[in-house]
Amino acid sequence: LLAYDGQLIDDARLVVAVARTAAQNGARILTRVAATSATGTSVQLTDQLTGETLEVQARTVINATGVWAGEVDTAIKLRPSRGTHLVFDAAAFGNPTAALTIPVPGEVSRFVFAMPEQLGRVYLGLTDEESPGPIPDVPEPTSAEIDFLLDTVNAGLGTALGRGDVRGFYAGLRPLIDAGEGRTADVSRDHAVIESDSGMFSVVGGKLTECRHMAEAVLDRALAARGVSSGACRTRNLPLVGAPANPVSTRRASGDLPGSLVARYGAEAPSVIALAQCDRPTDKVAEGIDVTRAEFEFAVTHEGALNVDDILDRRTRIGLVAADRERCLAAAKEFFA
């Protein structure tokens, strides 16, 4: 069965597009800034690069910090769940064009997915393991999780994959609401809006796929509680940057563009090339990597990248494979020279 699902090229690119669209509509976007304390009417911010502090006053404060929500409001009890993916060369799976879905033995409605992705890769996931204790900036998969994913996917393959086929991996933490018992795999993925004693609102739980719904829910609740008048929420169908209907996506393509560029930037793809000031903008950043030099520059000029880690690990997914990252490092450094 070939289904139209899993069409998001890159979740990090979606987050950047949401932030840029918010800025386009008047939001002030601050990166590398931590909320060191917060109430219902103010937030103490600390610039992580300079150490400078700033207090922001507001009629309404919303805590949307995901798995870290409980550190901003200690009354919130979350139960982080770790989800791990493994990264393979697509050739290891026969260069698939559709996802492979394999049931987890002995489970109901749990599957392992092998998803064809950009850069000639396949991502294999997903685990669901409780992750108690301090929340790491970069979660790491366990050896048992790697074995679980390999054992499960091999049940559906003619040729078994081993650890030597794994090119990279990554993990994330789900901000599940603590229900007190049971496995994290059985905890609801629904979101909740919580008002603290200080009057701060938090939105917790949920999934990336319902981000617009969650935003609307917490804003409706917060604005009503504070008596802030506003029109009806209009973000349900608001086109993000890169969508043809977004005002920034007006430049026409002057020639053939790489399909990979269009897949990542949509209608904004012509601008990525046209606005580039670097030498050889359409050249690849490294042999076998279908990311152009113009994309590295665009990450700096339009997407807030402040260092090579931002480019390689957060604006592109090159860094998921260490060998690929090393080959592209010099090109990334060029844009911060």
mmCIF file of C-alpha atoms in Angstrom:
data_model
loop_
_atom_site.group_PDB
_atom_site.id
_atom_site.type_symbol
_atom_site.label_atom_id
_atom_site.label_comp_id
_atom_site.label_asym_id
_atom_site.label_seq_id
_atom_site.Cartn_x
_atom_site.Cartn_y
_atom_site.Cartn_z
ATOM 1 C CA LEU A 1 0.000 0.000 0.000
ATOM 2 C CA LEU A 2 1.447 3.360 -1.039
ATOM 3 C CA ALA A 3 -0.222 6.015 1.117
ATOM 4 C CA TYR A 4 0.113 9.791 1.063
ATOM 5 C CA ASP A 5 1.535 10.126 4.563
ATOM 6 C CA GLY A 6 4.793 11.163 6.158
ATOM 7 C CA GLN A 7 5.316 13.841 3.502
ATOM 8 C CA LEU A 8 7.081 16.298 5.828
ATOM 9 C CA ILE A 9 10.616 16.612 4.504
ATOM 10 C CA ASP A 10 12.172 17.835 7.744
ATOM 11 C CA ASP A 11 10.570 18.633 11.099
ATOM 12 C CA ALA A 12 13.273 21.203 11.923
ATOM 13 C CA ARG A 13 12.499 23.046 8.688
ATOM 14 C CA LEU A 14 8.833 23.169 9.697
ATOM 15 C CA VAL A 15 9.763 24.753 13.039
ATOM 16 C CA VAL A 16 11.912 27.362 11.269
ATOM 17 C CA ALA A 17 9.085 28.076 8.808
ATOM 18 C CA VAL A 18 6.607 28.579 11.665
ATOM 19 C CA ALA A 19 8.995 30.988 13.426
ATOM 20 C CA ARG A 20 9.676 32.960 10.243
ATOM 21 C CA THR A 21 5.958 33.161 9.457
ATOM 22 C CA ALA A 22 5.329 34.442 12.983
ATOM 23 C CA ALA A 23 8.004 37.107 12.457
ATOM 24 C CA GLN A 24 6.387 37.999 9.153
ATOM 25 C CA ASN A 25 3.187 38.670 11.128
ATOM 26 C CA GLY A 26 4.823 40.825 13.799
ATOM 27 C CA ALA A 27 6.366 38.400 16.292
ATOM 28 C CA ARG A 28 9.792 39.042 17.820
ATOM 29 C CA ILE A 29 11.886 35.865 17.616
ATOM 30 C CA LEU A 30 14.776 35.485 20.083
ATOM 31 C CA THR A 31 17.119 32.507 19.872
ATOM 32 C CA ARG A 32 19.765 31.419 22.388
ATOM 33 C CA VAL A 33 17.639 33.045 25.089
ATOM 34 C CA ALA A 34 16.551 31.133 28.197
ATOM 35 C CA ALA A 35 13.567 31.845 30.425
ATOM 36 C CA THR A 36 15.196 31.735 33.844
ATOM 37 C CA SER A 37 11.959 32.580 35.687
ATOM 38 C CA ALA A 38 8.376 33.335 34.702
ATOM 39 C CA THR A 39 5.067 34.467 36.162
ATOM 40 C CA GLY A 40 1.705 35.251 34.653
ATOM 41 C CA THR A 41 2.812 38.789 33.766
ATOM 42 C CA SER A 42 6.598 38.722 33.338
ATOM 43 C CA VAL A 43 9.528 36.619 32.200
ATOM 44 C CA GLN A 44 13.195 36.914 33.164
ATOM 45 C CA LEU A 45 15.267 36.194 30.054
ATOM 46 C CA THR A 46 18.978 35.441 29.859
ATOM 47 C CA ASP A 47 20.992 35.639 26.645
ATOM 48 C CA GLN A 48 23.010 32.405 26.577
ATOM 49 C CA LEU A 49 25.734 33.977 24.427
ATOM 50 C CA THR A 50 26.362 37.250 26.306
ATOM 51 C CA GLY A 51 24.917 36.582 29.751
ATOM 52 C CA GLU A 52 22.774 39.708 29.435
ATOM 53 C CA THR A 53 19.458 39.576 31.304
ATOM 54 C CA LEU A 54 16.177 41.195 30.397
ATOM 55 C CA GLU A 55 12.785 41.298 32.069
ATOM 56 C CA VAL A 56 9.792 41.331 29.744
ATOM 57 C CA GLN A 57 6.390 42.493 31.001
ATOM 58 C CA ALA A 58 3.247 41.119 29.363
ATOM 59 C CA ARG A 59 -0.485 40.839 29.864
ATOM 60 C CA THR A 60 -0.250 37.123 29.154
ATOM 61 C CA VAL A 61 2.636 34.658 29.443
ATOM 62 C CA ILE A 62 2.445 31.266 27.755
ATOM 63 C CA ASN A 63 4.855 28.465 28.582
ATOM 64 C CA ALA A 64 5.250 26.302 25.464
ATOM 65 C CA THR A 65 8.591 24.720 26.297
ATOM 66 C CA GLY A 66 7.686 21.102 25.671
ATOM 67 C CA VAL A 67 9.509 18.589 27.806
ATOM 68 C CA TRP A 68 11.047 21.445 29.828
ATOM 69 C CA ALA A 69 7.631 22.894 30.822
ATOM 70 C CA GLY A 70 7.968 21.558 34.363
ATOM 71 C CA GLU A 71 11.190 23.518 34.867
ATOM 72 C CA VAL A 72 9.371 26.770 34.071
ATOM 73 C CA ASP A 73 6.322 25.859 36.183
ATOM 74 C CA THR A 74 7.294 23.350 38.899
ATOM 75 C CA ALA A 75 3.636 22.469 39.523
ATOM 76 C CA ILE A 76 3.510 20.685 36.145
ATOM 77 C CA LYS A 77 4.292 16.986 36.265
ATOM 78 C CA LEU A 78 5.425 15.432 33.012
ATOM 79 C CA ARG A 79 6.586 11.945 32.168
ATOM 80 C CA PRO A 80 9.192 12.224 29.401
ATOM 81 C CA SER A 81 9.258 9.385 26.907
ATOM 82 C CA ARG A 82 12.256 8.844 24.630
ATOM 83 C CA GLY A 83 11.772 8.126 20.955
ATOM 84 C CA THR A 84 14.827 6.953 19.009
ATOM 85 C CA HIS A 85 15.509 6.795 15.260
ATOM 86 C CA LEU A 86 18.372 5.112 13.424
ATOM 87 C CA VAL A 87 19.784 6.542 10.190
ATOM 88 C CA PHE A 88 20.775 4.318 7.244
ATOM 89 C CA ASP A 89 21.920 4.776 3.684
ATOM 90 C CA ALA A 90 18.842 4.264 1.520
ATOM 91 C CA ALA A 91 20.785 1.647 -0.443
ATOM 92 C CA ALA A 92 20.678 -0.639 2.609
ATOM 93 C CA PHE A 93 16.903 -0.855 2.092
ATOM 94 C CA GLY A 94 17.078 -1.053 -1.702
ATOM 95 C CA ASN A 95 16.471 2.700 -2.197
ATOM 96 C CA PRO A 96 12.763 2.561 -1.279
ATOM 97 C CA THR A 97 10.179 5.125 -2.380
ATOM 98 C CA ALA A 98 7.579 4.132 0.231
ATOM 99 C CA ALA A 99 7.674 3.515 3.958
ATOM 100 C CA LEU A 100 8.017 0.042 5.417
ATOM 101 C CA THR A 101 5.630 -0.580 8.334
ATOM 102 C CA ILE A 102 6.278 -3.555 10.614
ATOM 103 C CA PRO A 103 4.104 -4.478 13.635
ATOM 104 C CA VAL A 104 5.908 -4.836 16.958
ATOM 105 C CA PRO A 105 5.455 -8.476 18.029
ATOM 106 C CA GLY A 106 3.084 -8.912 20.946
ATOM 107 C CA GLU A 107 1.860 -5.298 20.818
ATOM 108 C CA VAL A 108 -1.400 -3.701 19.705
ATOM 109 C CA SER A 109 -1.165 -0.658 17.398
ATOM 110 C CA ARG A 110 2.602 -0.297 17.738
ATOM 111 C CA PHE A 111 4.808 -0.351 14.666
ATOM 112 C CA VAL A 112 8.348 0.289 13.511
ATOM 113 C CA PHE A 113 8.647 2.467 10.405
ATOM 114 C CA ALA A 114 11.446 2.683 7.855
ATOM 115 C CA MET A 115 10.910 6.027 6.128
ATOM 116 C CA PRO A 116 12.749 7.127 2.961
ATOM 117 C CA GLU A 117 14.121 10.612 3.609
ATOM 118 C CA GLN A 118 16.197 13.362 2.012
ATOM 119 C CA LEU A 119 19.962 13.104 1.449
ATOM 120 C CA GLY A 120 19.683 9.480 0.320
ATOM 121 C CA ARG A 121 18.815 8.179 3.752
ATOM 122 C CA VAL A 122 16.239 6.023 5.521
ATOM 123 C CA TYR A 123 15.148 6.756 9.102
ATOM 124 C CA LEU A 124 14.108 3.771 11.210
ATOM 125 C CA GLY A 125 12.002 4.325 14.318
ATOM 126 C CA LEU A 126 10.376 4.602 16.752
ATOM 127 C CA THR A 127 10.916 3.592 20.372
ATOM 128 C CA ASP A 128 8.886 4.598 23.409
ATOM 129 C CA GLU A 129 10.955 4.371 26.579
ATOM 130 C CA GLU A 130 10.490 6.135 29.897
ATOM 131 C CA SER A 131 13.200 8.757 30.482
ATOM 132 C CA PRO A 132 13.177 9.829 34.140
ATOM 133 C CA GLY A 133 15.621 12.204 35.792
ATOM 134 C CA PRO A 134 17.260 15.402 34.540
ATOM 135 C CA ILE A 135 16.307 16.337 30.993
ATOM 136 C CA PRO A 136 19.304 16.222 28.632
ATOM 137 C CA ASP A 137 19.796 18.782 25.878
ATOM 138 C CA VAL A 138 20.624 15.925 23.509
ATOM 139 C CA PRO A 139 18.947 12.620 24.436
ATOM 140 C CA GLU A 140 20.953 9.503 23.577
ATOM 141 C CA PRO A 141 19.496 6.145 22.526
ATOM 142 C CA THR A 142 20.320 3.079 24.570
ATOM 143 C CA SER A 143 21.896 -0.074 23.199
ATOM 144 C CA ALA A 144 18.653 -1.936 23.929
ATOM 145 C CA GLU A 145 16.671 0.527 21.805
ATOM 146 C CA ILE A 146 19.025 0.051 18.861
ATOM 147 C CA ASP A 147 18.687 -3.731 19.158
ATOM 148 C CA PHE A 148 14.892 -3.457 19.397
ATOM 149 C CA LEU A 149 14.650 -1.425 16.193
ATOM 150 C CA LEU A 150 17.001 -3.718 14.288
ATOM 151 C CA ASP A 151 15.302 -6.905 15.507
ATOM 152 C CA THR A 152 11.846 -5.593 14.638
ATOM 153 C CA VAL A 153 12.659 -4.307 11.154
ATOM 154 C CA ASN A 154 14.616 -7.462 10.326
ATOM 155 C CA ALA A 155 11.403 -9.451 10.817
ATOM 156 C CA GLY A 156 10.179 -7.857 7.593
ATOM 157 C CA LEU A 157 13.374 -7.925 5.533
ATOM 158 C CA GLY A 158 14.881 -10.626 3.376
ATOM 159 C CA THR A 159 18.408 -9.510 4.274
ATOM 160 C CA ALA A 160 19.060 -8.676 7.914
ATOM 161 C CA LEU A 161 20.527 -5.311 8.877
ATOM 162 C CA GLY A 162 23.159 -5.024 11.582
ATOM 163 C CA ARG A 163 24.821 -2.332 13.651
ATOM 164 C CA GLY A 164 27.395 -1.878 10.927
ATOM 165 C CA ASP A 165 24.655 -0.574 8.644
ATOM 166 C CA VAL A 166 23.689 2.196 11.078
ATOM 167 C CA ARG A 167 25.149 5.528 9.879
ATOM 168 C CA GLY A 168 23.764 7.668 12.686
ATOM 169 C CA PHE A 169 20.963 8.043 15.202
ATOM 170 C CA TYR A 170 18.964 10.617 17.089
ATOM 171 C CA ALA A 171 16.453 10.694 19.908
ATOM 172 C CA GLY A 172 13.832 13.070 21.237
ATOM 173 C CA LEU A 173 11.681 13.313 24.347
ATOM 174 C CA ARG A 174 7.878 13.427 24.294
ATOM 175 C CA PRO A 175 6.361 15.784 26.898
ATOM 176 C CA LEU A 176 3.699 13.321 28.081
ATOM 177 C CA ILE A 177 1.362 14.323 30.886
ATOM 178 C CA ASP A 178 2.077 12.189 33.957
ATOM 179 C CA ALA A 179 -0.864 9.822 34.440
ATOM 180 C CA GLY A 180 0.882 8.136 37.345
ATOM 181 C CA GLU A 181 1.151 4.560 36.118
ATOM 182 C CA GLY A 182 1.424 2.233 33.151
ATOM 183 C CA ARG A 183 3.831 2.273 30.214
ATOM 184 C CA THR A 184 4.653 5.518 28.446
ATOM 185 C CA ALA A 185 3.533 3.832 25.214
ATOM 186 C CA ASP A 186 0.020 3.743 26.659
ATOM 187 C CA VAL A 187 -0.056 7.347 27.936
ATOM 188 C CA SER A 188 -2.359 9.687 26.004
ATOM 189 C CA ARG A 189 -0.799 11.952 23.384
ATOM 190 C CA ASP A 190 -3.510 14.570 23.926
ATOM 191 C CA HIS A 191 -2.462 18.072 24.908
ATOM 192 C CA ALA A 192 -3.635 20.099 27.918
ATOM 193 C CA VAL A 193 -3.767 23.794 28.797
ATOM 194 C CA ILE A 194 -2.863 24.501 32.430
ATOM 195 C CA GLU A 195 -3.082 27.785 34.358
ATOM 196 C CA SER A 196 -0.589 28.137 37.211
ATOM 197 C CA ASP A 197 -1.170 29.900 40.538
ATOM 198 C CA SER A 198 0.832 32.857 39.158
ATOM 199 C CA GLY A 199 -1.512 33.133 36.179
ATOM 200 C CA MET A 200 0.919 31.732 33.614
ATOM 201 C CA PHE A 201 -0.574 29.407 31.014
ATOM 202 C CA SER A 202 1.222 26.261 29.871
ATOM 203 C CA VAL A 203 0.439 23.991 26.956
ATOM 204 C CA VAL A 204 1.829 20.475 27.405
ATOM 205 C CA GLY A 205 1.526 17.073 25.779
ATOM 206 C CA GLY A 206 0.365 16.895 22.190
ATOM 207 C CA LYS A 207 2.302 16.181 19.017
ATOM 208 C CA LEU A 208 3.977 18.256 16.324
ATOM 209 C CA THR A 209 1.274 17.319 13.835
ATOM 210 C CA GLU A 210 -1.340 19.234 15.854
ATOM 211 C CA CYS A 211 0.813 22.292 16.572
ATOM 212 C CA ARG A 212 -1.667 24.778 15.075
ATOM 213 C CA HIS A 213 -4.574 23.266 17.026
ATOM 214 C CA MET A 214 -2.576 23.430 20.272
ATOM 215 C CA ALA A 215 -1.583 27.052 19.653
ATOM 216 C CA GLU A 216 -5.178 28.054 19.005
ATOM 217 C CA ALA A 217 -6.384 26.254 22.134
ATOM 218 C CA VAL A 218 -3.901 27.893 24.522
ATOM 219 C CA LEU A 219 -4.330 31.353 22.981
ATOM 220 C CA ASP A 220 -8.135 31.187 23.140
ATOM 221 C CA ARG A 221 -7.950 30.178 26.800
ATOM 222 C CA ALA A 222 -5.334 32.752 27.781
ATOM 223 C CA LEU A 223 -6.886 35.698 25.950
ATOM 224 C CA ALA A 224 -10.329 34.967 27.348
ATOM 225 C CA ALA A 225 -8.979 34.700 30.900
ATOM 226 C CA ARG A 226 -7.168 38.034 30.593
ATOM 227 C CA GLY A 227 -9.997 39.821 28.846
ATOM 228 C CA VAL A 228 -7.810 40.602 25.843
ATOM 229 C CA SER A 229 -9.997 41.363 22.848
ATOM 230 C CA SER A 230 -9.041 39.878 19.518
ATOM 231 C CA GLY A 231 -10.554 38.694 16.309
ATOM 232 C CA ALA A 232 -11.114 35.047 15.515
ATOM 233 C CA CYS A 233 -7.975 32.920 15.234
ATOM 234 C CA ARG A 234 -6.810 32.912 11.614
ATOM 235 C CA THR A 235 -3.829 30.558 11.791
ATOM 236 C CA ARG A 236 -5.730 27.362 10.911
ATOM 237 C CA ASN A 237 -5.135 27.938 7.201
ATOM 238 C CA LEU A 238 -2.426 30.610 7.329
ATOM 239 C CA PRO A 239 0.154 29.753 4.630
ATOM 240 C CA LEU A 240 3.678 29.402 5.986
ATOM 241 C CA VAL A 241 6.708 30.800 4.198
ATOM 242 C CA GLY A 242 7.341 28.481 1.284
ATOM 243 C CA ALA A 243 3.652 27.991 0.560
ATOM 244 C CA PRO A 244 2.625 29.511 -2.808
ATOM 245 C CA ALA A 245 -0.008 31.726 -1.142
ATOM 246 C CA ASN A 246 2.461 33.291 1.304
ATOM 247 C CA PRO A 247 3.474 36.841 0.260
ATOM 248 C CA VAL A 248 7.200 36.082 0.558
ATOM 249 C CA SER A 249 6.883 33.316 -2.048
ATOM 250 C CA THR A 250 6.455 35.575 -5.075
ATOM 251 C CA ARG A 251 9.733 35.225 -6.959
ATOM 252 C CA ARG A 252 9.447 33.199 -10.144
ATOM 253 C CA ALA A 253 11.941 30.502 -10.986
ATOM 254 C CA SER A 254 14.409 31.681 -13.638
ATOM 255 C CA GLY A 255 15.433 28.169 -14.624
ATOM 256 C CA ASP A 256 15.362 24.561 -13.553
ATOM 257 C CA LEU A 257 15.773 24.109 -9.817
ATOM 258 C CA PRO A 258 16.936 20.918 -8.099
ATOM 259 C CA GLY A 259 13.997 18.857 -6.876
ATOM 260 C CA SER A 260 15.643 18.551 -3.477
ATOM 261 C CA LEU A 261 15.735 22.360 -3.143
ATOM 262 C CA VAL A 262 12.035 22.687 -3.998
ATOM 263 C CA ALA A 263 11.134 19.883 -1.580
ATOM 264 C CA ARG A 264 12.856 21.739 1.260
ATOM 265 C CA TYR A 265 11.819 25.337 0.457
ATOM 266 C CA GLY A 266 8.684 25.040 -1.659
ATOM 267 C CA ALA A 267 7.728 28.225 -3.496
ATOM 268 C CA GLU A 268 10.579 30.044 -1.775
ATOM 269 C CA ALA A 269 13.172 27.919 -3.577
ATOM 270 C CA PRO A 270 13.821 30.472 -6.375
ATOM 271 C CA SER A 271 14.600 33.123 -3.759
ATOM 272 C CA VAL A 272 17.161 30.897 -2.056
ATOM 273 C CA ILE A 273 19.214 30.920 -5.255
ATOM 274 C CA ALA A 274 18.392 34.449 -6.454
ATOM 275 C CA LEU A 275 19.288 36.129 -3.142
ATOM 276 C CA ALA A 276 22.592 34.291 -2.678
ATOM 277 C CA GLN A 277 25.724 36.445 -2.659
ATOM 278 C CA CYS A 278 28.218 33.595 -2.283
ATOM 279 C CA ASP A 279 30.411 32.130 -5.009
ATOM 280 C CA ARG A 280 28.967 29.141 -6.898
ATOM 281 C CA PRO A 281 25.548 29.251 -5.164
ATOM 282 C CA THR A 282 24.158 26.212 -6.969
ATOM 283 C CA ASP A 283 27.173 23.994 -6.267
ATOM 284 C CA LYS A 284 26.695 21.174 -3.782
ATOM 285 C CA VAL A 285 28.328 21.670 -0.388
ATOM 286 C CA ALA A 286 30.002 18.266 -0.776
ATOM 287 C CA GLU A 287 30.030 15.409 -3.255
ATOM 288 C CA GLY A 288 26.948 13.249 -2.822
ATOM 289 C CA ILE A 289 25.120 15.793 -0.617
ATOM 290 C CA ASP A 290 22.264 17.466 -2.515
ATOM 291 C CA VAL A 291 22.391 20.674 -0.443
ATOM 292 C CA THR A 292 23.561 23.790 -2.270
ATOM 293 C CA ARG A 293 25.906 26.490 -1.032
ATOM 294 C CA ALA A 294 23.026 28.952 -1.388
ATOM 295 C CA GLU A 295 21.095 26.970 1.241
ATOM 296 C CA PHE A 296 23.931 27.373 3.741
ATOM 297 C CA GLU A 297 23.939 31.120 3.096
ATOM 298 C CA PHE A 298 20.134 31.310 3.367
ATOM 299 C CA ALA A 299 20.313 29.614 6.768
ATOM 300 C CA VAL A 300 22.488 32.504 7.969
ATOM 301 C CA THR A 301 20.763 35.423 6.232
ATOM 302 C CA HIS A 302 17.129 34.369 6.601
ATOM 303 C CA GLU A 303 16.862 31.560 9.138
ATOM 304 C CA GLY A 304 18.843 32.802 12.132
ATOM 305 C CA ALA A 305 21.752 30.339 12.013
ATOM 306 C CA LEU A 306 24.495 31.634 14.316
ATOM 307 C CA ASN A 307 27.175 28.944 13.943
ATOM 308 C CA VAL A 308 28.107 25.845 11.963
ATOM 309 C CA ASP A 309 26.142 23.606 14.327
ATOM 310 C CA ASP A 310 22.986 25.534 13.447
ATOM 311 C CA ILE A 311 23.617 24.990 9.737
ATOM 312 C CA LEU A 312 24.672 21.356 9.825
ATOM 313 C CA ASP A 313 22.505 20.020 12.642
ATOM 314 C CA ARG A 314 19.446 22.288 12.846
ATOM 315 C CA ARG A 315 18.767 23.941 9.463
ATOM 316 C CA THR A 316 19.797 20.859 7.514
ATOM 317 C CA ARG A 317 20.023 17.257 8.693
ATOM 318 C CA ILE A 318 23.523 16.683 7.328
ATOM 319 C CA GLY A 319 24.946 16.304 10.837
ATOM 320 C CA LEU A 320 22.985 13.139 11.580
ATOM 321 C CA VAL A 321 25.740 11.220 9.783
ATOM 322 C CA ALA A 322 29.122 12.089 11.268
ATOM 323 C CA ALA A 323 31.082 11.367 8.082
ATOM 324 C CA ASP A 324 28.795 13.627 6.026
ATOM 325 C CA ARG A 325 29.075 16.350 8.644
ATOM 326 C CA GLU A 326 32.850 16.273 8.481
ATOM 327 C CA ARG A 327 32.816 16.594 4.684
ATOM 328 C CA CYS A 328 30.557 19.666 4.853
ATOM 329 C CA LEU A 329 32.221 21.398 7.791
ATOM 330 C CA ALA A 330 34.574 23.584 5.731
ATOM 331 C CA ALA A 331 31.720 24.854 3.565
ATOM 332 C CA ALA A 332 29.675 25.761 6.633
ATOM 333 C CA LYS A 333 32.596 27.591 8.258
ATOM 334 C CA GLU A 334 32.962 29.685 5.108
ATOM 335 C CA PHE A 335 29.727 31.540 5.932
ATOM 336 C CA PHE A 336 30.996 32.601 9.356
ATOM 337 C CA ALA A 337 34.502 33.611 8.265
#
